XYZ file of C-alpha atoms in Angstrom:
746
model
C 112.147 56.617 87.745
C 114.678 56.831 84.953
C 112.759 54.307 82.950
C 109.544 56.181 83.547
C 111.277 59.405 82.488
C 112.517 57.774 79.292
C 109.090 56.348 78.656
C 107.567 59.793 79.119
C 109.997 61.327 76.668
C 109.306 58.577 74.144
C 105.571 59.048 74.577
C 105.883 62.812 74.096
C 108.020 62.342 70.980
C 105.530 59.860 69.592
C 102.643 62.225 70.233
C 104.547 65.069 68.575
C 105.312 62.852 65.585
C 101.671 61.835 65.337
C 100.599 65.455 65.586
C 103.003 66.472 62.832
C 101.898 63.510 60.741
C 98.262 64.428 61.181
C 99.013 68.018 60.238
C 100.964 66.918 57.208
C 98.220 64.503 56.239
C 95.602 67.210 56.644
C 97.707 69.606 54.618
C 98.260 66.983 51.962
C 94.575 66.198 51.919
C 93.795 69.872 51.616
C 96.352 70.278 48.856
C 94.965 67.342 46.910
C 91.442 68.678 47.170
C 92.259 72.252 46.262
C 95.280 71.847 44.012
C 97.037 74.361 46.298
C 100.190 72.291 46.705
C 103.540 73.435 47.999
C 105.147 73.622 44.532
C 102.294 75.851 43.397
C 102.686 78.040 46.474
C 106.266 78.641 45.470
C 105.519 79.259 41.807
C 105.690 82.631 40.143
C 101.912 82.634 39.651
C 101.186 82.424 43.400
C 104.117 84.494 44.600
C 103.295 87.294 42.147
C 100.355 88.601 44.169
C 102.256 88.539 47.448
C 105.321 90.215 45.948
C 103.208 92.693 43.989
C 101.492 93.746 47.200
C 104.895 94.226 48.799
C 106.051 96.332 45.875
C 102.891 98.439 46.086
C 103.468 99.024 49.777
C 107.053 100.079 49.114
C 105.946 102.369 46.295
C 103.273 103.982 48.467
C 105.690 104.499 51.355
C 108.292 106.116 49.124
C 105.778 108.081 47.104
C 106.865 106.416 43.860
C 103.685 105.430 42.074
C 102.813 105.032 38.450
C 100.383 107.660 37.294
C 96.843 106.782 36.360
C 96.803 105.781 32.732
C 94.173 105.324 30.084
C 93.876 103.494 26.797
C 91.504 103.074 23.900
C 89.968 100.041 25.619
C 89.239 101.626 29.001
C 90.673 103.373 32.019
C 93.287 101.870 34.304
C 93.929 103.039 37.839
C 97.131 102.048 39.614
C 95.659 102.741 43.053
C 92.754 100.399 42.319
C 95.209 97.922 40.850
C 97.158 97.821 44.132
C 93.914 97.421 46.048
C 92.738 94.529 43.866
C 96.103 92.743 43.993
C 96.008 92.951 47.793
C 92.440 91.611 47.823
C 93.482 88.634 45.681
C 96.500 87.975 47.927
C 94.398 87.961 51.073
C 91.742 85.755 49.483
C 94.401 83.296 48.259
C 95.763 83.022 51.786
C 92.186 82.374 52.897
C 91.832 79.651 50.242
C 88.911 81.367 48.476
C 88.181 79.759 45.129
C 87.549 82.952 43.177
C 91.016 84.237 44.108
C 92.753 80.916 43.432
C 91.486 81.152 39.853
C 93.871 84.048 39.189
C 97.149 82.163 39.733
C 95.522 78.980 38.431
C 95.194 80.535 34.976
C 98.860 81.505 34.662
C 101.102 79.625 32.277
C 103.847 77.350 33.568
C 107.144 76.183 32.182
C 105.913 74.226 29.143
C 106.650 70.697 28.032
C 109.178 70.692 25.222
C 110.907 73.968 26.051
C 114.154 72.775 24.470
C 112.257 71.573 21.421
C 111.078 75.062 20.600
C 107.879 75.180 22.655
C 108.298 78.769 23.758
C 104.792 79.648 24.846
C 102.765 78.734 27.920
C 99.326 80.202 27.366
C 97.645 79.308 30.620
C 93.853 79.393 30.717
C 92.543 82.445 28.886
C 88.813 81.877 29.354
C 89.126 81.196 33.080
C 91.119 84.382 33.527
C 88.776 86.807 31.754
C 85.811 85.188 33.544
C 87.418 85.506 36.983
C 85.638 87.890 39.326
C 85.328 88.519 43.047
C 82.429 86.884 44.847
C 81.536 90.038 46.758
C 81.160 92.389 43.830
C 81.738 93.007 40.139
C 84.439 95.623 40.614
C 87.275 93.078 40.526
C 87.641 91.207 37.256
C 90.375 89.262 35.537
C 92.544 90.534 32.723
C 94.634 88.187 30.584
C 98.023 89.314 29.270
C 100.522 87.395 27.178
C 103.851 88.520 28.595
C 106.949 88.252 26.435
C 110.027 87.364 28.457
C 113.455 87.856 26.936
C 115.343 84.669 27.861
C 118.606 85.246 25.994
C 120.522 85.603 29.266
C 119.220 82.276 30.483
C 119.835 80.413 27.247
C 123.460 81.551 27.058
C 124.090 79.447 30.161
C 122.728 76.274 28.542
C 125.488 73.926 27.434
C 124.131 72.805 24.096
C 124.824 69.528 22.351
C 126.080 71.282 19.209
C 124.060 69.193 16.801
C 122.950 72.125 14.696
C 124.706 70.626 11.708
C 121.936 68.010 11.493
C 119.287 70.643 10.935
C 118.683 73.174 8.244
C 120.319 76.500 9.008
C 117.131 78.491 8.392
C 116.371 80.524 11.513
C 117.794 77.777 13.737
C 119.024 80.205 16.355
C 118.844 80.266 20.129
C 115.373 81.245 21.376
C 114.981 84.835 22.502
C 111.384 85.242 23.671
C 109.339 83.046 25.956
C 105.627 83.924 26.041
C 103.846 83.496 29.361
C 100.135 83.888 30.014
C 99.433 85.909 33.175
C 96.202 86.937 34.870
C 95.938 90.242 36.740
C 93.089 92.538 37.802
C 91.489 94.479 34.954
C 92.343 97.739 36.742
C 96.060 97.159 36.148
C 97.556 98.864 33.116
C 100.137 97.163 30.935
C 102.828 99.452 32.365
C 101.817 98.618 35.925
C 101.661 94.879 35.214
C 105.046 95.065 33.525
C 106.596 96.720 36.594
C 105.005 94.237 39.023
C 106.028 91.230 36.937
C 109.614 92.428 36.689
C 109.720 92.940 40.464
C 108.413 89.425 41.099
C 110.825 87.823 38.621
C 113.808 89.712 40.030
C 112.857 88.728 43.586
C 112.364 85.035 42.787
C 114.973 84.360 40.100
C 117.375 87.276 40.211
C 118.372 89.662 37.459
C 120.410 87.284 35.325
C 117.632 85.027 33.982
C 115.262 87.442 32.265
C 116.341 90.661 30.564
C 114.396 93.107 32.705
C 115.243 96.015 30.410
C 112.911 94.468 27.860
C 109.217 95.396 28.028
C 107.420 92.262 29.146
C 103.768 93.346 28.917
C 102.185 95.452 26.194
C 98.603 96.647 26.048
C 97.970 95.118 22.618
C 98.663 91.703 24.187
C 96.146 92.159 27.029
C 92.417 91.474 27.051
C 89.559 91.578 29.546
C 85.816 91.209 29.195
C 84.284 94.532 28.262
C 80.934 95.570 26.784
C 80.902 95.248 23.007
C 80.791 98.635 21.317
C 79.927 98.329 17.640
C 81.610 100.750 15.298
C 79.942 102.243 12.247
C 81.495 99.682 9.917
C 80.300 96.867 12.207
C 76.714 98.113 12.093
C 76.918 98.505 8.324
C 78.213 94.952 7.937
C 75.442 93.521 10.133
C 72.775 95.390 8.156
C 74.366 94.391 4.841
C 74.561 90.673 5.620
C 71.052 90.755 7.084
C 69.708 92.330 3.890
C 71.446 89.683 1.789
C 69.692 86.958 3.783
C 66.366 88.783 3.376
C 66.963 89.033 -0.386
C 67.760 85.321 -0.575
C 64.566 84.388 1.252
C 62.327 86.869 -0.597
C 63.712 85.963 -4.019
C 63.390 82.244 -3.310
C 59.782 82.669 -2.133
C 58.965 84.699 -5.257
C 60.568 82.033 -7.454
C 58.631 79.268 -5.710
C 55.280 81.087 -5.936
C 55.741 81.905 -9.615
C 56.742 78.327 -10.316
C 53.619 77.004 -8.615
C 51.503 79.421 -10.639
C 53.387 78.599 -13.849
C 53.707 82.346 -14.230
C 56.599 84.194 -15.904
C 59.411 85.397 -13.682
C 61.240 88.688 -13.803
C 65.005 88.059 -14.077
C 65.889 90.698 -11.489
C 63.477 89.219 -8.958
C 64.994 85.753 -9.152
C 68.617 86.906 -9.147
C 68.944 85.972 -5.460
C 66.747 82.884 -5.620
C 68.413 79.831 -4.115
C 65.937 77.660 -6.011
C 67.124 79.204 -9.260
C 70.866 79.344 -8.600
C 71.547 76.162 -6.634
C 70.798 73.778 -9.515
C 73.300 75.664 -11.650
C 76.014 74.714 -9.171
C 75.096 71.135 -8.429
C 73.478 70.033 -11.693
C 76.049 68.632 -14.081
C 75.353 67.980 -17.739
C 77.876 66.133 -19.832
C 78.482 68.277 -22.906
C 80.109 66.681 -25.914
C 81.298 69.917 -27.407
C 84.576 70.819 -29.126
C 84.511 74.133 -27.250
C 84.684 72.349 -23.912
C 87.991 71.167 -22.424
C 86.676 68.940 -19.664
C 90.032 68.068 -18.106
C 90.507 71.684 -17.007
C 87.891 71.161 -14.305
C 89.944 68.425 -12.683
C 93.157 70.443 -12.953
C 91.426 73.425 -11.397
C 90.001 71.417 -8.493
C 93.247 69.618 -7.660
C 95.153 72.889 -7.798
C 92.604 74.470 -5.467
C 93.033 71.632 -2.968
C 96.792 72.081 -3.254
C 96.346 75.782 -2.485
C 94.476 75.045 0.741
C 97.043 72.367 1.609
C 100.032 74.685 1.132
C 98.497 77.631 2.916
C 97.433 75.287 5.691
C 101.054 74.376 6.381
C 101.975 78.072 6.433
C 99.454 78.613 9.219
C 100.201 75.254 10.853
C 103.817 76.281 11.411
C 102.723 79.254 13.550
C 100.741 77.143 16.018
C 101.992 76.488 19.588
C 103.600 73.109 18.879
C 105.187 71.234 21.747
C 107.774 69.993 19.222
C 108.189 73.125 17.143
C 111.830 72.412 16.283
C 110.636 69.345 14.390
C 110.083 71.754 11.529
C 113.816 72.009 10.931
C 114.093 68.318 10.191
C 110.722 68.184 8.428
C 111.947 70.527 5.695
C 114.592 67.936 4.845
C 111.993 65.297 3.939
C 110.731 64.572 0.410
C 107.168 65.126 1.611
C 107.960 68.738 2.475
C 108.651 69.471 -1.189
C 104.901 69.407 -1.766
C 104.773 72.545 0.349
C 108.130 74.148 -0.416
C 107.530 73.856 -4.165
C 103.771 74.098 -3.846
C 103.812 77.478 -5.547
C 103.961 75.577 -8.831
C 100.176 75.268 -8.695
C 100.143 79.026 -9.260
C 101.650 78.375 -12.659
C 98.881 75.889 -13.433
C 96.367 78.673 -12.940
C 98.336 81.247 -14.894
C 98.675 78.784 -17.770
C 94.921 78.081 -17.775
C 94.198 81.790 -17.489
C 96.255 82.572 -20.587
C 94.807 79.641 -22.537
C 91.203 80.496 -21.751
C 91.762 84.196 -22.291
C 93.054 83.532 -25.812
C 90.331 81.010 -26.592
C 87.554 83.291 -25.380
C 88.933 86.391 -27.085
C 89.292 84.589 -30.407
C 85.688 83.412 -30.236
C 84.593 86.966 -29.451
C 86.607 88.419 -32.319
C 85.352 85.666 -34.579
C 81.796 86.930 -34.024
C 82.705 90.623 -34.257
C 85.103 90.360 -37.195
C 88.253 91.022 -35.214
C 86.931 93.632 -32.776
C 86.927 93.671 -28.981
C 84.785 96.008 -26.900
C 87.635 96.658 -24.501
C 85.861 99.075 -22.083
C 82.957 96.659 -21.580
C 85.417 93.790 -21.367
C 87.125 95.495 -18.430
C 83.826 96.511 -16.841
C 82.346 93.027 -16.860
C 85.570 91.583 -15.560
C 85.571 93.944 -12.588
C 81.944 93.512 -11.537
C 82.224 89.731 -11.758
C 85.470 89.491 -9.817
C 84.970 92.111 -7.125
C 81.767 91.358 -5.142
C 83.127 88.300 -3.323
C 86.455 90.042 -2.651
C 84.648 93.133 -1.371
C 82.498 91.030 0.969
C 85.587 89.334 2.435
C 87.272 92.729 2.889
C 84.146 94.041 4.620
C 84.078 91.043 6.948
C 87.760 91.439 7.824
C 87.351 95.131 8.601
C 84.210 94.649 10.696
C 83.045 91.336 12.147
C 86.388 89.565 11.959
C 87.482 90.937 15.336
C 84.498 89.239 16.982
C 85.291 85.839 15.463
C 87.686 84.749 18.166
C 89.836 85.652 21.149
C 92.695 84.288 23.167
C 96.486 84.252 23.274
C 96.896 83.036 19.675
C 94.473 85.712 18.508
C 96.990 88.307 19.679
C 99.505 86.721 17.315
C 97.449 85.601 14.304
C 94.172 87.516 14.487
C 95.583 90.747 13.088
C 94.240 90.600 9.554
C 91.954 93.576 10.205
C 94.990 95.696 11.032
C 96.491 94.881 7.637
C 93.286 95.967 5.913
C 92.945 99.278 7.728
C 95.141 101.134 5.242
C 95.332 98.721 2.300
C 91.723 97.691 1.586
C 91.364 100.097 -1.326
C 94.369 98.608 -3.120
C 92.747 95.172 -2.900
C 89.565 96.454 -4.539
C 91.605 98.133 -7.292
C 93.812 95.045 -7.786
C 97.098 96.878 -7.327
C 98.011 95.450 -3.909
C 100.920 93.409 -5.239
C 102.752 96.669 -6.018
C 101.147 99.177 -3.628
C 101.386 97.143 -0.386
C 103.363 93.951 -1.014
C 104.265 93.626 2.681
C 100.739 94.090 4.062
C 98.218 92.780 1.546
C 94.720 92.911 3.022
C 93.522 89.516 1.740
C 96.932 87.881 1.605
C 96.226 85.452 -1.245
C 94.600 88.152 -3.379
C 97.987 89.019 -4.879
C 97.079 86.493 -7.570
C 93.841 88.300 -8.380
C 95.853 91.491 -8.810
C 98.358 89.854 -11.152
C 95.695 88.057 -13.170
C 93.601 91.220 -13.467
C 96.604 93.235 -14.596
C 97.380 90.571 -17.207
C 93.738 90.702 -18.258
C 94.012 94.449 -18.815
C 97.200 93.928 -20.828
C 95.800 91.019 -22.833
C 94.548 93.031 -25.864
C 98.193 93.935 -26.584
C 98.842 90.238 -27.242
C 95.474 88.922 -28.388
C 94.662 91.399 -31.146
C 98.054 90.996 -32.938
C 97.767 87.216 -32.590
C 94.318 87.218 -34.161
C 95.228 89.586 -36.993
C 98.759 88.486 -37.830
C 98.787 84.910 -36.629
C 102.180 83.253 -36.285
C 104.003 86.472 -37.209
C 103.046 87.887 -33.800
C 104.492 84.900 -31.961
C 108.108 86.000 -32.392
C 107.857 89.350 -30.544
C 105.584 87.736 -27.920
C 108.128 84.966 -27.311
C 110.985 87.490 -27.104
C 109.011 89.493 -24.548
C 108.441 86.374 -22.462
C 112.146 85.498 -22.549
C 113.037 89.014 -21.424
C 110.705 88.622 -18.452
C 112.435 85.345 -17.603
C 115.779 87.107 -17.750
C 114.471 89.828 -15.463
C 113.661 87.235 -12.796
C 117.101 85.653 -13.148
C 118.774 89.053 -12.795
C 116.674 89.861 -9.709
C 117.797 86.631 -8.044
C 121.451 87.311 -8.746
C 121.266 90.960 -7.755
C 119.726 90.199 -4.346
C 121.517 86.913 -3.576
C 118.286 84.939 -3.307
C 118.752 81.245 -2.564
C 117.321 78.119 -4.151
C 114.866 77.489 -1.287
C 112.742 80.094 0.437
C 113.358 78.506 3.829
C 117.079 79.177 3.440
C 116.630 82.792 2.418
C 117.311 85.590 4.894
C 115.110 88.019 2.977
C 111.923 86.089 2.310
C 109.669 89.177 2.326
C 111.905 90.968 -0.154
C 112.042 87.843 -2.291
C 108.243 87.682 -2.360
C 107.974 91.349 -3.294
C 110.504 91.168 -6.115
C 110.063 87.686 -7.598
C 106.690 86.293 -6.473
C 104.106 89.073 -6.497
C 105.158 91.227 -9.502
C 103.177 90.777 -12.684
C 106.217 90.684 -14.961
C 107.543 87.592 -13.186
C 104.323 85.752 -14.076
C 104.091 86.815 -17.701
C 106.152 83.920 -19.168
C 103.844 81.234 -17.759
C 100.773 83.196 -18.770
C 102.120 83.730 -22.292
C 102.765 80.000 -22.637
C 99.061 79.542 -21.965
C 98.178 82.242 -24.500
C 100.347 80.677 -27.209
C 99.025 77.230 -26.403
C 95.467 78.571 -26.597
C 96.231 80.141 -29.969
C 97.365 76.861 -31.508
C 94.612 74.875 -29.806
C 91.950 77.219 -31.155
C 93.301 77.756 -34.648
C 94.683 74.292 -35.437
C 92.957 71.866 -33.102
C 89.447 73.044 -32.257
C 86.727 70.643 -33.272
C 88.990 67.765 -34.235
C 91.359 65.306 -32.664
C 94.908 65.128 -33.896
C 96.118 61.524 -34.189
C 99.469 60.583 -32.694
C 101.386 57.327 -32.731
C 101.269 55.390 -29.494
C 105.007 55.531 -28.876
C 104.926 59.327 -29.208
C 102.001 59.513 -26.807
C 103.921 57.443 -24.251
C 106.990 59.594 -24.802
C 104.955 62.760 -24.257
C 103.513 61.519 -20.970
C 106.879 60.307 -19.719
C 108.543 63.625 -20.554
C 105.676 65.632 -19.016
C 105.591 63.668 -15.777
C 109.378 63.528 -15.615
C 109.550 67.310 -15.975
C 106.941 67.837 -13.274
C 108.757 65.473 -10.914
C 112.027 67.298 -11.599
C 110.377 70.654 -10.902
C 108.915 69.322 -7.659
C 111.698 67.126 -6.241
C 114.716 67.891 -8.399
C 116.364 70.317 -5.947
C 115.555 68.164 -2.902
C 119.121 66.891 -2.523
C 120.333 70.453 -2.050
C 118.428 70.866 1.200
C 119.954 67.839 2.897
C 122.332 68.718 5.776
C 125.401 67.059 4.262
C 124.954 68.718 0.861
C 126.806 71.928 -0.029
C 124.711 75.012 -0.628
C 123.721 75.647 -4.215
C 125.403 78.465 -6.145
C 123.305 81.568 -6.699
C 123.011 80.925 -10.423
C 121.330 77.590 -9.725
C 118.522 79.191 -7.749
C 118.291 82.075 -10.202
C 117.740 79.683 -13.113
C 115.614 77.112 -11.333
C 112.913 79.516 -10.128
C 111.802 80.920 -13.535
C 112.585 77.819 -15.597
C 110.707 75.476 -13.275
C 107.619 77.673 -13.606
C 107.794 77.631 -17.385
C 108.548 73.916 -17.693
C 105.682 73.139 -15.328
C 103.337 75.149 -17.556
C 104.568 73.276 -20.637
C 103.882 69.960 -18.882
C 100.365 71.079 -17.992
C 100.004 72.061 -21.646
C 100.795 68.499 -22.702
C 98.182 67.131 -20.287
C 95.533 69.466 -21.700
C 96.482 68.739 -25.317
C 96.620 64.974 -24.836
C 93.289 64.857 -23.016
C 91.599 67.095 -25.593
C 92.851 64.935 -28.462
C 91.898 61.606 -26.950
C 95.359 60.559 -25.770
C 94.639 60.925 -22.043
C 93.098 57.541 -21.310
C 92.281 57.041 -17.629
C 93.876 60.378 -16.737
C 91.435 62.217 -18.971
C 88.514 60.163 -17.641
C 89.453 61.099 -14.092
C 90.159 64.801 -14.714
C 86.939 65.058 -16.747
C 84.839 63.417 -14.026
C 81.531 65.249 -13.726
C 82.096 65.665 -9.977
C 84.903 68.113 -10.729
C 82.575 70.146 -12.920
C 80.355 71.051 -9.984
C 83.282 71.403 -7.620
C 85.086 73.765 -9.983
C 82.127 76.145 -9.875
C 82.959 76.838 -6.242
C 86.711 77.234 -6.682
C 86.787 81.005 -7.022
C 84.877 81.597 -3.793
C 86.972 78.930 -2.087
C 90.131 80.702 -3.107
C 88.986 84.080 -1.797
C 87.603 82.657 1.461
C 89.922 79.813 2.478
C 92.770 81.869 3.938
C 90.588 83.769 6.361
C 89.043 80.457 7.486
C 92.511 79.074 8.207
C 93.553 82.164 10.129
C 90.400 82.228 12.255
C 90.668 78.516 13.044
C 94.321 78.880 14.024
C 93.927 82.123 15.997
C 91.106 80.685 18.119
C 93.378 77.973 19.555
C 93.943 78.086 23.299
C 95.784 74.794 23.752
C 99.111 73.354 22.641
C 99.421 71.402 19.399
C 101.730 68.809 17.880
C 103.679 69.186 14.638
C 103.325 66.221 12.293
C 102.100 65.575 8.778
C 99.094 63.668 10.092
C 98.036 66.577 12.313
C 98.477 68.962 9.390
C 96.245 66.801 7.194
C 93.580 66.727 9.908
C 93.623 70.515 9.994
C 93.475 70.587 6.181
C 90.286 68.552 6.205
C 88.417 70.761 8.627
C 89.713 73.955 6.986
C 88.664 72.582 3.610
C 85.235 71.523 4.836
C 84.416 74.881 6.399
C 85.741 76.697 3.339
C 83.606 74.556 1.029
C 80.490 75.249 3.094
C 81.078 78.994 3.172
C 81.874 78.976 -0.547
C 78.476 77.480 -1.343
C 76.829 80.281 0.629
C 79.028 82.952 -0.971
C 78.290 81.644 -4.449
C 74.543 81.665 -3.826
C 74.495 84.984 -1.958
C 76.952 87.096 -3.945
C 78.453 85.591 -7.071
C 75.366 84.074 -8.679
C 73.107 87.082 -7.973
C 75.614 89.495 -9.510
C 75.712 87.382 -12.650
C 71.935 87.219 -12.730
C 71.674 90.990 -12.378
C 74.317 91.476 -15.043
C 72.461 89.186 -17.414
C 69.155 90.941 -16.712
C 70.621 94.401 -17.348
C 72.978 93.710 -20.230
C 71.183 90.707 -21.680
C 74.343 88.684 -21.958
C 73.889 85.104 -22.939
C 70.341 85.490 -24.266
C 71.111 85.250 -27.924
C 73.399 82.597 -29.282
C 74.688 83.452 -32.765
C 74.710 80.789 -35.389
C 78.016 79.099 -35.919
C 80.217 80.676 -38.545
C 82.055 78.802 -41.209
C 85.815 78.780 -40.853
C 87.840 81.165 -42.854
C 90.222 79.396 -45.184
C 93.327 81.342 -44.319
C 96.910 80.618 -43.447
C 95.997 80.420 -39.828
C 93.234 77.821 -40.324
C 91.661 79.615 -37.396
C 88.191 78.233 -37.122
C 86.755 74.762 -37.298
C 82.967 74.421 -37.680
C 81.135 73.722 -34.442
C 77.578 72.786 -33.686
C 77.255 74.696 -30.408
C 78.389 77.984 -28.980
C 78.492 76.788 -25.378
C 81.418 75.865 -23.201
C 82.529 75.419 -19.671
C 86.070 76.678 -19.884
C 85.810 80.443 -19.835
C 88.540 81.950 -17.698
C 86.644 81.894 -14.472
C 83.417 82.372 -16.326
C 80.615 82.517 -13.870
C 80.468 79.086 -12.433
C 76.742 79.047 -11.938
C 75.619 79.634 -15.490
C 74.572 76.395 -17.072
C 75.851 77.178 -20.525
C 78.350 80.027 -20.267
C 79.889 81.270 -23.441
C 83.622 81.685 -23.704
C 83.947 85.417 -23.913
C 86.690 87.526 -22.412
C 84.196 90.119 -21.291
C 82.395 87.433 -19.338
C 85.475 86.020 -17.751
C 86.624 85.807 -14.200
C 90.007 85.033 -12.738
C 91.338 81.539 -12.586
C 91.810 80.167 -9.117
C 95.324 80.488 -7.836
C 97.558 79.660 -4.945
C 100.511 80.675 -2.912
C 101.986 77.799 -1.092
């Protein structure tokens, strides 16, 4: 009997074990099929709805309830919020798929948290598409909560290796961003209260600072009917009309061509058939008034602009190894970005050179006179249309170009334009709103336009008095250099921007102001004066050893400007004294411009060899005709591409180059459209109304004067006008027909 009793007990235990095993297996099988595993059940995402329902019950029983709230995007109702949270909880317990989507879309603790990956976005699209199966009155709302984790991070025993990284902003993380999905009836205040309750219940009060607001309405989004504003409707009608004009004008051009009938200039202003060949057709012009190498310099500088700005945007992406940046800035490669602003000085130099060259040709024809009002007028109407179109897009259709967690952070360009758009169209944004420029890179257009308006003060004395005017001009440039040095010393600005604690102030005082750019621009003006008066139409011979010396000095100077201060950013190198940064910033700009001047002079005089052949490649001629539109458009392309991201990224030079290629390709495509739709038609209309470029005066004989100003030429055509319309086949170099050079801010 005892043995039978023991056998019975053993059999019962075995059956119980089998039953438990079967249950566990079934549960495991269920978990594998549904993804509803035990760790997920215990996660904040799943526990939130259960705890939130508990909190709602407590609030209802005590009579403490948040009042019904409203916002610009819709009405929230806390009673309905509690109802919907309870519905989701019950459906989750019942393993209903539509309800499981809510916690499924929440962010989790990310990979690389201790490498600076402080955002877990979750699944935005799944959240805003979530809805109950039994009706449309329960929909998902995505919020990017911002959790203050300073209390948690104080407990982390760090390795104390900060000395191996640059000191710039290398501080303990403060905010962790977590994507959450809640019913669309829940207000930001209600969600904030529920999330704090859930966090306190699960993790206690010493992990997250619960006094900090975790959820804000501007960081929440749910699917709602699109309601077009007046400016949106205007933009849609405007862009639609432009497309109609392009089609109608092209059809008219085609029909008239088939009939061999004359064409009215105004009717073909928008014709793609008429304007496209002016962009893509390249004619090699052997003309002393053409400096071919400028096209290559312009194109490479434009690519450098997109490259530098691309890294600025690339840094803000949700990298899983974000802290890699702090060691990246200590690499030689990073100097291409950190000192990338030198390409700005290339453009300012070319702007001054071409301004002087064009003005002297104009005054040569008019016996020393400039029609200054018309000069300003033509400048404005040639520069502004593309800028105005970009501003219109930002203020209207930009908000519909993307969505998601990164859009909350980067897709805010329209907010910057709300109050500052007018300053952009008047080209005073670098002084009026230096901290919130509407089209961020348009600070250059403002500076270059202001220099254009000031140019008669320098050009007329240079033309009339020749070298006598150089002394006061040079003194003025030196004073502007001294002003930059004094600004650096007064505000304790450092050698590198990444080490500066006041980068925005530094930009406002030393980067955007016009007076800080005058020295480089004046170097271009003076260089243009000598090139026009002493060099035009002939090549100056130079001994080979002097040519080699010139190239070595020029390249050596450019290398020193680019990589000279690199050793100062290394972790075991002492910080530079203030005077070093104060002198390096203005002097590197000027020396860079002088080096570019040597390249231009050597190529123009036949001492460039393969460098001149490459920079003068006909491919760059067509490419350079798109540079202005590329400059105005590229930044918004980069911001849209970055703000649309909904997945994590990886920080590396290779990944940055990949992003550069697709940003560059999209920008190039849009620039072709913008040139054909806006820039070329404006120039065609201008030509039809004012008749510019119809008559080409006969070449004048040079005046035999001390300045030896003019050398006989056989043509009055050129390709080097300061941003002369890029789609005219034979644009004349005239200041009143000029447009801004293409700039950068790296």
